Structures are given as C-alpha cells and as structure tokens.
PDB file of C-alpha atoms and ligand atoms in Angstrom:
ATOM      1  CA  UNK A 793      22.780  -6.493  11.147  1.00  0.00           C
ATOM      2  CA  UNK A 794      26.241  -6.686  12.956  1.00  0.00           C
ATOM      3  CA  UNK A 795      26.149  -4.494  16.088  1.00  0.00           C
ATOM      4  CA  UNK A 796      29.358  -2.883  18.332  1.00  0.00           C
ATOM      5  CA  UNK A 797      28.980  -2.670  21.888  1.00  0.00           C
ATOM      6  CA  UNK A 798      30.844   0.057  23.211  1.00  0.00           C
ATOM      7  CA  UNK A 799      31.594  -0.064  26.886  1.00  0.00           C
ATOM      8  CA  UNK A 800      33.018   2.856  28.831  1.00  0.00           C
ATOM      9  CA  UNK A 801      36.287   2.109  30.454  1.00  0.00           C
ATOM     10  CA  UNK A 802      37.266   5.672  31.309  1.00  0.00           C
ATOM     11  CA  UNK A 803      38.082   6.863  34.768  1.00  0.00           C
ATOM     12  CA  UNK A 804      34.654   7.795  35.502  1.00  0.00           C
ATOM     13  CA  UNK A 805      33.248   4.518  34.253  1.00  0.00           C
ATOM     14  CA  UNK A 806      36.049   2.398  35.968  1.00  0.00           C
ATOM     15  CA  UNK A 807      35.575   3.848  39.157  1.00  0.00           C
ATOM     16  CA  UNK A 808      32.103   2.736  39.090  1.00  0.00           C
ATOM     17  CA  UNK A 809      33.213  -1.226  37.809  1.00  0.00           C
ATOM     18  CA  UNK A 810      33.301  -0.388  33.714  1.00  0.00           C
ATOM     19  CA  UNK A 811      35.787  -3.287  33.418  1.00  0.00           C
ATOM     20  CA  UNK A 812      33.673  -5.817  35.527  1.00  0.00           C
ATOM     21  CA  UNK A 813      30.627  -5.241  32.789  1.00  0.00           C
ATOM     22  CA  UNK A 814      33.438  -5.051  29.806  1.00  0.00           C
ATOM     23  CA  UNK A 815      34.301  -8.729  31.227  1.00  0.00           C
ATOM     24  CA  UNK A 816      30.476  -9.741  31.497  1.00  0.00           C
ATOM     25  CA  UNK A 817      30.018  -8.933  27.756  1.00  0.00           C
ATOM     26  CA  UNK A 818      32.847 -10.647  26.776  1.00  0.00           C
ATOM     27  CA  UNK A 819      32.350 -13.796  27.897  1.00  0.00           C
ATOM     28  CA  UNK A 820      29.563 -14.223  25.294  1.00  0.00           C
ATOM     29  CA  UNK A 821      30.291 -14.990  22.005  1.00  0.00           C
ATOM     30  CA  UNK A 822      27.705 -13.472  19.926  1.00  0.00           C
ATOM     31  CA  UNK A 823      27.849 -13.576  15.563  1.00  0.00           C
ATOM     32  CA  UNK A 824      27.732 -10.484  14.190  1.00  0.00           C
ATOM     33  CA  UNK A 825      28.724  -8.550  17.496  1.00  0.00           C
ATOM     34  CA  UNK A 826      32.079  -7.089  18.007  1.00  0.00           C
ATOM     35  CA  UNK A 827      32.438  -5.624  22.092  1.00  0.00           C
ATOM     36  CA  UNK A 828      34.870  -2.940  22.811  1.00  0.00           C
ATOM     37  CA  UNK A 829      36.473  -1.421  25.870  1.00  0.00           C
ATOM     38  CA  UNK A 830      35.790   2.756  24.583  1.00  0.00           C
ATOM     39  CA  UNK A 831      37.433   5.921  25.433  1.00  0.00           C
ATOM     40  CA  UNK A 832      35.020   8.704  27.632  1.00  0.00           C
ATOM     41  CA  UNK A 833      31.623   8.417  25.766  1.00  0.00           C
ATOM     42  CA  UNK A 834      30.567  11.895  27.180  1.00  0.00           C
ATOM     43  CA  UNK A 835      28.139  10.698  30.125  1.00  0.00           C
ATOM     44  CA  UNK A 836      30.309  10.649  32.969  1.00  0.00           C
ATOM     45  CA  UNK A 837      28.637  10.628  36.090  1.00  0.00           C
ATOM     46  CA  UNK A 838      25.935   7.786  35.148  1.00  0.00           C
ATOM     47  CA  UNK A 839      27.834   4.543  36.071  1.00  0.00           C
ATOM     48  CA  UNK A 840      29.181   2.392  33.378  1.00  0.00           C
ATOM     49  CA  UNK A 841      27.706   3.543  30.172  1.00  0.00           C
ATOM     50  CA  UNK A 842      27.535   1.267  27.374  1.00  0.00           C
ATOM     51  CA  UNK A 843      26.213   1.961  24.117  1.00  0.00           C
ATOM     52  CA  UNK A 844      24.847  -0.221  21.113  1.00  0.00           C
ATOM     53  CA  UNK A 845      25.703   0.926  17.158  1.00  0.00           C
ATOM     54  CA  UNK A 846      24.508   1.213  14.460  1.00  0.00           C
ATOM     55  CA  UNK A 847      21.048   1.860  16.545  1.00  0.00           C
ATOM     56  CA  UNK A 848      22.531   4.513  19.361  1.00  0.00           C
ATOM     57  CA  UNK A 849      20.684   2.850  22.194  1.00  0.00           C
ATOM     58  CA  UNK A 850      22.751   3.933  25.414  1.00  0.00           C
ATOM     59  CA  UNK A 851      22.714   1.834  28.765  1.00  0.00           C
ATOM     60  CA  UNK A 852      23.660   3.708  32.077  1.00  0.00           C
ATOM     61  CA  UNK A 853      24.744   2.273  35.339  1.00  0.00           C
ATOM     62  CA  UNK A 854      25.140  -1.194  33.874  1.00  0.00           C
ATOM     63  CA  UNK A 855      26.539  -3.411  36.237  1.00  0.00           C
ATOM     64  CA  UNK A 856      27.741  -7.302  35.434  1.00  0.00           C
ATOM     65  CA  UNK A 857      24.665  -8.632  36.322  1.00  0.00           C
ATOM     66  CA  UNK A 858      22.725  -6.698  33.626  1.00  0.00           C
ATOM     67  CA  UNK A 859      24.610  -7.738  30.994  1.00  0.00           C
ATOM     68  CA  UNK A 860      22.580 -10.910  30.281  1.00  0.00           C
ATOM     69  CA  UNK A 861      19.415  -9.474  29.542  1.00  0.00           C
ATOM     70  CA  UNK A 862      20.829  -6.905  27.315  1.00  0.00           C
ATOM     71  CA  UNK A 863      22.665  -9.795  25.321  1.00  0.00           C
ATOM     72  CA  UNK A 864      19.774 -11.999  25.650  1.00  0.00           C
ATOM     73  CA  UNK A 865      17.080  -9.869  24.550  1.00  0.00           C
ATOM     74  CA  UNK A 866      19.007  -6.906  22.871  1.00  0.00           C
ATOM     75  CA  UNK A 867      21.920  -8.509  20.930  1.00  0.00           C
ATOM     76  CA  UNK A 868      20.159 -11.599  20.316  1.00  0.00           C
ATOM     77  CA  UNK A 869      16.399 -10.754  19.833  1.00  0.00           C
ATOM     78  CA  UNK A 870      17.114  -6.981  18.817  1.00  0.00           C
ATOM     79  CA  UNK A 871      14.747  -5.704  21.416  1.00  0.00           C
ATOM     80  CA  UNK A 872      15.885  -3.126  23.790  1.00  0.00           C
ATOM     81  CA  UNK A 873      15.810  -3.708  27.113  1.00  0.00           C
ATOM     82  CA  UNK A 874      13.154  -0.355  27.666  1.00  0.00           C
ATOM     83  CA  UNK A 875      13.843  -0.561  31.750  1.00  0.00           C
ATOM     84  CA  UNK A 876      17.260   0.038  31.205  1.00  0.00           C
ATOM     85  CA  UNK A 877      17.430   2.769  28.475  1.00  0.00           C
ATOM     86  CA  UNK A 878      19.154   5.714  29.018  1.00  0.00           C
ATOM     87  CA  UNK A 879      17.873   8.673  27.338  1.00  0.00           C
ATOM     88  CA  UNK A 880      20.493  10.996  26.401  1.00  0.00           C
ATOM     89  CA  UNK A 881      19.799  14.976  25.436  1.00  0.00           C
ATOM     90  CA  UNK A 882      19.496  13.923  21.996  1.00  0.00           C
ATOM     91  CA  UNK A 883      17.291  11.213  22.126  1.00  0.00           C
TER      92      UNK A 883
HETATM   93  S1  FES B1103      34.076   8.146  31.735  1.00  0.00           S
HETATM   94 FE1  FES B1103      32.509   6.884  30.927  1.00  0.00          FE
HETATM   95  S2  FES B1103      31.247   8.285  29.879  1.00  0.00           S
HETATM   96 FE2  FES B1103      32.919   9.478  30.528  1.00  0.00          FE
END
C-alpha cells in the first residue's frame, strides 16, 4: 500500500530541527512512498512530529538520526517502530 509521510515544518517543528528530519527522509528513495514537508499538524510542543497515512501512526520528537529505523522497519517492513510511537488523544 503506498504510504505519505508527513513531516511538520511549522514554526514549532522548525525550531526544534523539522527540516533536518524532512532532509533525512528524503534522501531515501522508497516505491510507493511520497514524503512531504506539512503545514502545523496540531501537536506543537512535541519536537518534530511526523506522521504516516493511510495508517495514522504519529512520531514525536524525531530527530535525523531516527529516521532510518522508521524507513527501515516502518516504510519498508510495515512495522511500527513501537519505542517511538506517539500516542495522540485519539489514539
Ligand atoms: S508546528 Fe509542528 S505540529 Fe504544530
């Protein structure tokens, strides 16, 4: 199933090195997933928020040097990296 990666790059997220992770994610070239530089996603205040359709898993204070093992295991083996989940109000 073809995913979208949606990373925050909104002043809260930027301040906190959204554009750094946007970067990260970028320089893999996954089939079937499209990555996107987003508007405010509505969690300000935990880092740089990213967040994986269709499914609605949410990542919180990602930094570059998680975005391997969320591409590696995530967007490649479509297994959520559990240590890393954020869990939102409506999850
Ligand atoms: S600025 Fe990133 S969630 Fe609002």
């Amino acid at each position: 199933m073809n995913k979208t990666v949606l990373v925050c790059q909104n002043r809260a997220c930027k301040i906190s090195g959204s554009t750094a992770v946007l970067q990260a994610f970028q320089a893999y070239s996954i089939p079937g997933v499209t990555v996107i530089g987003s508007g405010c996603l509505a969690q300000c205040g935990n880092g740089t928020m990213v967040l994986i359709l269709p499914e609605e898993i949410w990542y919180s204070q990602v930094s570059p040097d998680n975005v391997k093992a969320i591409v590696e295991q995530h967007l490649r083996k479509d297994k959520p990296v559990e240590s890393m989940v954020y869990k939102t109000k409506y999850s």
